[in-house]
Amino acid sequence: MLPQIALHDPVFRAYFLIVLISLAVGGTVLGFLRMVLKKDTASMFRTYWSWLVIAAIGLLVVFAGRIPTIVGVTLLAIYAFKEFARASGLYRDWWMTGAVYAGIITVGISSLISQPRGEEPGAGWYGLFVVVPVFAIALIPIIPILHNRSRGELQRMSLAIVGFIYIGWMFGHLGFLANARNAYGFVSFIIFATAVSDVAAFTFGKIFGRHPLRSEISPNKTWEGALGAFGVAMILPWLLRFSFPFFGTRELILTGLIVGIGGQLGDLSISVIKRDIGTKDMAATIPGHGGILDRIDSLIYTAPLFMHMAGYYYPLR
């Protein structure tokens, strides 16, 4: 992944056009609703303007290459964990949050550097990447031991472990995908497809939603929205097959299942945490979306599941 390669890569160029067209169509629809049908679209436009910024930054980072993509994912993970730590109260324990930050940075470093005696420079140290959770989880309980404290430590340790595994390591798979031979296809597809699935869940839920999906976890999500998103997710791998032309029917079906089910599990899993700590959004960083974690939560499941599925059938490097 390099800027000079991206300029001539047909997959990246195709996604660049697809994103531009999608945003143009979305803006036109919102303009029609506002100007012609006289609908109140203020909140939808706030979300739309945020999508414009998100899309521009995402395209720019992927265009910039492998290193900016991995660094960008790592920075997103750090900021998303900061939101999680502040909302949950873990942020008051600097030693525990510092251990998680160290783990997230290690995940990013393992995605950047070459494995020892590796034949491919700059292809990521996969062995270190997959064992980082072992060292991070082993480090976290050492902190209260060093400080000779025990009261309330189980909660803090649990929050730190969940925060690192979910936000630092699982989401970090998106950065490691930048090392793949088919990096533009894999990274562009999983980001775009997960975002489209999220939008489909919201749209189908607004239009057809009648039956709550999980009323105690996320009251606004409905079965109709979930099924609509699942249907869209199952179609996307076929529509965007140019992203991975070597995928067969089995892999395309698995990809659809990963996006259609995994994306919603990621969203709901973070919703469980938010409801338990009594907040609607982790932060207000992105107008119309909430915090960084609220925006990337679906990728927490789709990125690792997709990476390991693709790596099982085809060499990533």
Short mmCIF file of C-alpha atoms in Angstrom, two decimals:
data_model
loop_
_atom_site.label_atom_id
_atom_site.label_comp_id
_atom_site.label_asym_id
_atom_site.label_seq_id
_atom_site.Cartn_x
_atom_site.Cartn_y
_atom_site.Cartn_z
CA MET A 1 0.00 0.00 0.00
CA LEU A 2 1.61 3.21 -1.27
CA PRO A 3 0.16 6.45 -2.69
CA GLN A 4 1.70 5.82 -6.10
CA ILE A 5 0.16 2.33 -6.13
CA ALA A 6 -3.25 3.57 -4.96
CA LEU A 7 -3.42 6.02 -7.86
CA HIS A 8 -3.32 3.13 -10.32
CA ASP A 9 -4.99 0.41 -8.26
CA PRO A 10 -8.40 -0.40 -9.82
CA VAL A 11 -9.90 -1.52 -6.49
CA PHE A 12 -9.00 1.67 -4.62
CA ARG A 13 -10.16 3.82 -7.52
CA ALA A 14 -13.45 1.91 -7.68
CA TYR A 15 -14.11 2.45 -3.97
CA PHE A 16 -13.21 6.12 -4.31
CA LEU A 17 -15.93 6.50 -6.96
CA ILE A 18 -18.42 4.33 -5.05
CA VAL A 19 -18.02 6.42 -1.90
CA LEU A 20 -18.37 9.69 -3.83
CA ILE A 21 -21.49 8.48 -5.62
CA SER A 22 -23.02 7.12 -2.40
CA LEU A 23 -22.48 10.43 -0.60
CA ALA A 24 -23.84 12.40 -3.57
CA VAL A 25 -26.98 10.24 -3.69
CA GLY A 26 -27.44 10.55 0.07
CA GLY A 27 -27.12 14.33 -0.07
CA THR A 28 -29.59 14.51 -2.96
CA VAL A 29 -32.16 12.42 -1.07
CA LEU A 30 -31.81 14.57 2.04
CA GLY A 31 -32.11 17.72 -0.06
CA PHE A 32 -35.29 16.36 -1.68
CA LEU A 33 -36.79 15.55 1.71
CA ARG A 34 -36.00 19.02 2.99
CA MET A 35 -36.76 21.22 -0.01
CA VAL A 36 -39.61 19.34 -1.69
CA LEU A 37 -41.31 17.31 1.05
CA LYS A 38 -40.58 19.94 3.74
CA LYS A 39 -39.35 17.34 6.22
CA ASP A 40 -37.30 18.20 9.28
CA THR A 41 -33.89 16.83 8.31
CA ALA A 42 -31.67 18.80 10.68
CA SER A 43 -30.49 15.75 12.65
CA MET A 44 -30.02 13.71 9.47
CA PHE A 45 -27.93 16.47 7.91
CA ARG A 46 -25.69 16.58 11.01
CA THR A 47 -25.09 12.87 10.56
CA TYR A 48 -24.54 13.35 6.82
CA TRP A 49 -21.94 16.12 7.28
CA SER A 50 -20.11 13.84 9.70
CA TRP A 51 -20.17 11.04 7.11
CA LEU A 52 -18.54 13.42 4.63
CA VAL A 53 -15.67 14.10 7.03
CA ILE A 54 -15.33 10.41 8.00
CA ALA A 55 -15.27 9.32 4.36
CA ALA A 56 -12.70 11.96 3.39
CA ILE A 57 -10.36 11.04 6.25
CA GLY A 58 -10.80 7.30 5.63
CA LEU A 59 -10.03 7.57 1.92
CA LEU A 60 -7.05 9.83 2.57
CA VAL A 61 -5.54 7.47 5.16
CA VAL A 62 -5.95 4.35 2.99
CA PHE A 63 -4.56 6.29 0.01
CA ALA A 64 -1.53 7.36 2.09
CA GLY A 65 -0.50 3.74 2.47
CA ARG A 66 0.18 0.85 4.81
CA ILE A 67 1.93 2.73 7.61
CA PRO A 68 -0.61 5.61 7.84
CA THR A 69 -3.45 3.05 7.83
CA ILE A 70 -1.97 1.07 10.72
CA VAL A 71 -1.09 4.23 12.64
CA GLY A 72 -4.57 5.62 11.99
CA VAL A 73 -6.27 2.45 13.30
CA THR A 74 -4.02 2.50 16.38
CA LEU A 75 -4.85 6.15 17.10
CA LEU A 76 -8.57 5.43 16.70
CA ALA A 77 -8.24 2.52 19.14
CA ILE A 78 -6.42 4.72 21.67
CA TYR A 79 -9.05 7.45 21.45
CA ALA A 80 -11.94 4.97 21.54
CA PHE A 81 -10.48 3.33 24.66
CA LYS A 82 -10.10 6.76 26.24
CA GLU A 83 -13.85 7.31 25.71
CA PHE A 84 -14.57 3.88 27.20
CA ALA A 85 -12.31 4.53 30.19
CA ARG A 86 -13.86 7.94 30.89
CA ALA A 87 -17.44 6.63 30.60
CA SER A 88 -16.79 3.60 32.81
CA GLY A 89 -14.71 5.40 35.44
CA LEU A 90 -11.57 3.37 34.70
CA TYR A 91 -9.80 6.57 33.64
CA ARG A 92 -9.29 7.47 37.30
CA ASP A 93 -6.79 4.59 37.55
CA TRP A 94 -3.88 5.82 35.46
CA TRP A 95 -1.81 2.69 36.00
CA MET A 96 -4.55 0.44 34.65
CA THR A 97 -5.36 2.68 31.69
CA GLY A 98 -1.65 3.07 31.01
CA ALA A 99 -1.29 -0.71 30.78
CA VAL A 100 -4.09 -0.82 28.20
CA TYR A 101 -2.54 2.03 26.20
CA ALA A 102 0.75 0.11 26.20
CA GLY A 103 -1.07 -2.97 24.92
CA ILE A 104 -2.79 -1.03 22.14
CA ILE A 105 0.51 0.54 21.05
CA THR A 106 2.11 -2.92 21.04
CA VAL A 107 -0.66 -4.20 18.76
CA GLY A 108 0.09 -1.31 16.39
CA ILE A 109 3.84 -1.97 16.51
CA SER A 110 3.35 -5.68 15.82
CA SER A 111 1.29 -4.73 12.76
CA LEU A 112 4.05 -2.42 11.52
CA ILE A 113 7.30 -4.33 12.04
CA SER A 114 8.54 -7.44 10.27
CA GLN A 115 8.73 -10.77 12.04
CA PRO A 116 12.26 -11.85 12.99
CA ARG A 117 14.01 -13.65 10.15
CA GLY A 118 10.98 -12.88 8.00
CA GLU A 119 11.35 -12.98 4.26
CA GLU A 120 8.93 -10.13 3.63
CA PRO A 121 9.97 -6.78 5.15
CA GLY A 122 7.16 -4.58 6.38
CA ALA A 123 4.59 -7.38 6.45
CA GLY A 124 3.72 -7.34 10.14
CA TRP A 125 4.79 -9.68 12.93
CA TYR A 126 1.77 -11.99 13.01
CA GLY A 127 3.11 -14.18 15.81
CA LEU A 128 3.48 -11.22 18.17
CA PHE A 129 0.14 -9.78 17.05
CA VAL A 130 -1.82 -12.89 18.08
CA VAL A 131 -0.07 -13.30 21.46
CA VAL A 132 -0.21 -9.67 22.62
CA PRO A 133 -3.47 -10.38 24.54
CA VAL A 134 -1.64 -13.01 26.61
CA PHE A 135 0.96 -10.50 27.79
CA ALA A 136 -1.57 -7.68 28.24
CA ILE A 137 -3.92 -9.81 30.35
CA ALA A 138 -0.95 -11.09 32.37
CA LEU A 139 0.24 -7.51 33.00
CA ILE A 140 -3.08 -6.09 34.21
CA PRO A 141 -3.38 -8.15 37.47
CA ILE A 142 0.24 -7.31 38.32
CA ILE A 143 -0.68 -3.62 38.78
CA PRO A 144 -2.73 -4.08 42.01
CA ILE A 145 -0.05 -6.50 43.26
CA LEU A 146 2.65 -3.87 42.82
CA HIS A 147 0.48 -1.26 44.56
CA ASN A 148 -0.55 -3.67 47.34
CA ARG A 149 -4.26 -3.03 46.92
CA SER A 150 -7.28 -5.30 46.61
CA ARG A 151 -10.48 -3.33 47.16
CA GLY A 152 -12.44 -2.81 43.90
CA GLU A 153 -9.67 -4.32 41.79
CA LEU A 154 -11.79 -7.00 40.12
CA GLN A 155 -13.96 -4.36 38.46
CA ARG A 156 -10.98 -2.31 37.31
CA MET A 157 -9.14 -5.36 35.98
CA SER A 158 -12.27 -6.55 34.16
CA LEU A 159 -12.83 -3.16 32.53
CA ALA A 160 -9.18 -2.97 31.46
CA ILE A 161 -9.21 -6.47 29.95
CA VAL A 162 -12.51 -5.91 28.11
CA GLY A 163 -11.31 -2.52 26.87
CA PHE A 164 -8.04 -3.91 25.55
CA ILE A 165 -9.46 -7.07 23.93
CA TYR A 166 -12.42 -5.33 22.29
CA ILE A 167 -10.97 -1.98 21.33
CA GLY A 168 -7.24 -2.55 21.20
CA TRP A 169 -6.85 -6.05 19.81
CA MET A 170 -10.06 -7.00 17.98
CA PHE A 171 -10.38 -3.62 16.28
CA GLY A 172 -6.61 -3.68 15.70
CA HIS A 173 -7.15 -6.46 13.14
CA LEU A 174 -8.28 -3.75 10.74
CA GLY A 175 -4.78 -2.30 10.83
CA PHE A 176 -3.11 -5.68 10.38
CA LEU A 177 -5.19 -6.22 7.23
CA ALA A 178 -3.12 -3.44 5.64
CA ASN A 179 -0.29 -6.02 5.42
CA ALA A 180 -2.29 -8.32 3.14
CA ARG A 181 -1.38 -8.81 -0.50
CA ASN A 182 -4.92 -7.76 -1.33
CA ALA A 183 -4.88 -4.92 1.20
CA TYR A 184 -6.94 -2.42 -0.81
CA GLY A 185 -9.66 -4.98 -1.46
CA PHE A 186 -9.84 -6.30 2.10
CA VAL A 187 -9.56 -3.00 3.99
CA SER A 188 -11.83 -1.03 1.66
CA PHE A 189 -14.50 -3.73 1.57
CA ILE A 190 -14.74 -4.41 5.29
CA ILE A 191 -14.94 -0.69 6.15
CA PHE A 192 -17.43 0.16 3.40
CA ALA A 193 -19.61 -2.94 3.82
CA THR A 194 -19.80 -2.55 7.60
CA ALA A 195 -20.78 1.12 7.24
CA VAL A 196 -23.43 0.31 4.61
CA SER A 197 -24.82 -2.45 6.82
CA ASP A 198 -25.10 0.03 9.73
CA VAL A 199 -26.93 2.53 7.53
CA ALA A 200 -29.23 -0.23 6.24
CA ALA A 201 -30.11 -1.28 9.80
CA PHE A 202 -31.02 2.31 10.65
CA THR A 203 -33.00 2.86 7.42
CA PHE A 204 -34.98 -0.38 7.52
CA GLY A 205 -35.62 0.12 11.22
CA LYS A 206 -36.98 3.64 10.67
CA ILE A 207 -39.24 2.60 7.79
CA PHE A 208 -40.40 -0.87 8.80
CA GLY A 209 -39.38 -1.22 12.45
CA ARG A 210 -42.09 -2.60 14.72
CA HIS A 211 -40.52 -5.29 16.90
CA PRO A 212 -37.63 -4.47 19.28
CA LEU A 213 -34.53 -6.55 18.69
CA ARG A 214 -33.24 -6.35 22.27
CA SER A 215 -35.36 -3.87 24.20
CA GLU A 216 -33.21 -3.86 27.36
CA ILE A 217 -29.97 -3.33 25.43
CA SER A 218 -30.79 -1.04 22.51
CA PRO A 219 -34.46 0.04 22.47
CA ASN A 220 -34.28 1.69 19.03
CA LYS A 221 -33.01 -1.40 17.20
CA THR A 222 -35.65 -3.62 15.63
CA TRP A 223 -35.85 -7.06 14.06
CA GLU A 224 -36.92 -5.42 10.80
CA GLY A 225 -33.81 -3.24 10.79
CA ALA A 226 -31.57 -6.19 11.67
CA LEU A 227 -33.02 -8.39 8.93
CA GLY A 228 -32.79 -5.56 6.39
CA ALA A 229 -29.13 -5.02 7.27
CA PHE A 230 -28.48 -8.76 7.08
CA GLY A 231 -30.03 -8.94 3.61
CA VAL A 232 -27.93 -6.01 2.37
CA ALA A 233 -24.78 -7.55 3.90
CA MET A 234 -25.38 -10.86 2.11
CA ILE A 235 -25.67 -9.07 -1.25
CA LEU A 236 -22.63 -6.79 -0.88
CA PRO A 237 -19.88 -9.44 -1.35
CA TRP A 238 -21.41 -10.35 -4.72
CA LEU A 239 -21.87 -6.73 -5.81
CA LEU A 240 -18.32 -5.86 -4.72
CA ARG A 241 -16.69 -9.09 -5.80
CA PHE A 242 -13.94 -7.14 -7.55
CA SER A 243 -12.58 -6.57 -4.02
CA PHE A 244 -11.53 -10.24 -3.83
CA PRO A 245 -11.91 -11.90 -7.27
CA PHE A 246 -10.25 -15.08 -5.96
CA PHE A 247 -13.07 -15.67 -3.43
CA GLY A 248 -15.37 -18.58 -4.25
CA THR A 249 -19.05 -18.99 -3.34
CA ARG A 250 -18.23 -20.31 0.13
CA GLU A 251 -16.03 -17.35 1.03
CA LEU A 252 -18.54 -14.85 -0.36
CA ILE A 253 -21.31 -16.35 1.77
CA LEU A 254 -19.08 -16.34 4.87
CA THR A 255 -18.14 -12.71 4.18
CA GLY A 256 -21.81 -11.75 4.03
CA LEU A 257 -22.52 -13.60 7.29
CA ILE A 258 -19.58 -11.92 9.00
CA VAL A 259 -20.73 -8.43 8.00
CA GLY A 260 -24.45 -9.10 8.50
CA ILE A 261 -24.19 -10.79 11.90
CA GLY A 262 -20.80 -9.64 13.19
CA GLY A 263 -21.52 -5.96 12.60
CA GLN A 264 -24.70 -6.08 14.65
CA LEU A 265 -23.04 -8.13 17.41
CA GLY A 266 -20.31 -5.49 17.66
CA ASP A 267 -22.91 -2.75 17.97
CA LEU A 268 -24.97 -4.64 20.55
CA SER A 269 -21.97 -5.69 22.63
CA ILE A 270 -20.93 -2.07 23.12
CA SER A 271 -24.58 -1.18 23.78
CA VAL A 272 -24.60 -3.71 26.66
CA ILE A 273 -21.69 -1.83 28.23
CA LYS A 274 -23.29 1.58 27.63
CA ARG A 275 -26.60 0.56 29.18
CA ASP A 276 -24.88 -0.95 32.20
CA ILE A 277 -22.95 2.25 32.92
CA GLY A 278 -26.02 4.38 32.13
CA THR A 279 -25.01 6.32 29.03
CA LYS A 280 -26.51 6.57 25.53
CA ASP A 281 -23.24 7.42 23.76
CA MET A 282 -19.65 6.94 24.84
CA ALA A 283 -18.90 10.57 23.91
CA ALA A 284 -20.04 13.40 21.63
CA THR A 285 -16.98 13.53 19.42
CA ILE A 286 -18.80 13.08 16.10
CA PRO A 287 -22.04 15.06 15.57
CA GLY A 288 -24.92 12.70 14.85
CA HIS A 289 -22.87 9.60 15.66
CA GLY A 290 -21.74 9.92 19.28
CA GLY A 291 -18.16 9.03 20.06
CA ILE A 292 -15.40 7.32 18.12
CA LEU A 293 -16.27 4.02 19.80
CA ASP A 294 -19.92 4.41 18.80
CA ARG A 295 -18.80 4.71 15.17
CA ILE A 296 -16.29 1.83 15.08
CA ASP A 297 -18.15 -0.66 17.30
CA SER A 298 -19.39 -2.81 14.39
CA LEU A 299 -15.81 -3.24 13.11
CA ILE A 300 -14.82 -4.75 16.46
CA TYR A 301 -16.36 -8.03 15.26
CA THR A 302 -16.26 -7.78 11.49
CA ALA A 303 -12.54 -6.93 11.13
CA PRO A 304 -11.08 -9.91 13.09
CA LEU A 305 -13.65 -12.42 11.81
CA PHE A 306 -13.07 -11.35 8.21
CA MET A 307 -9.28 -11.31 8.55
CA HIS A 308 -9.07 -14.82 10.01
CA MET A 309 -11.62 -16.19 7.55
CA ALA A 310 -9.69 -14.77 4.59
CA GLY A 311 -6.39 -15.94 6.06
CA TYR A 312 -7.73 -19.46 6.54
CA TYR A 313 -8.55 -19.91 2.85
CA TYR A 314 -5.87 -17.71 1.26
CA PRO A 315 -2.40 -16.53 2.39
CA LEU A 316 -2.74 -12.93 3.58
CA ARG A 317 0.85 -12.16 2.56
#
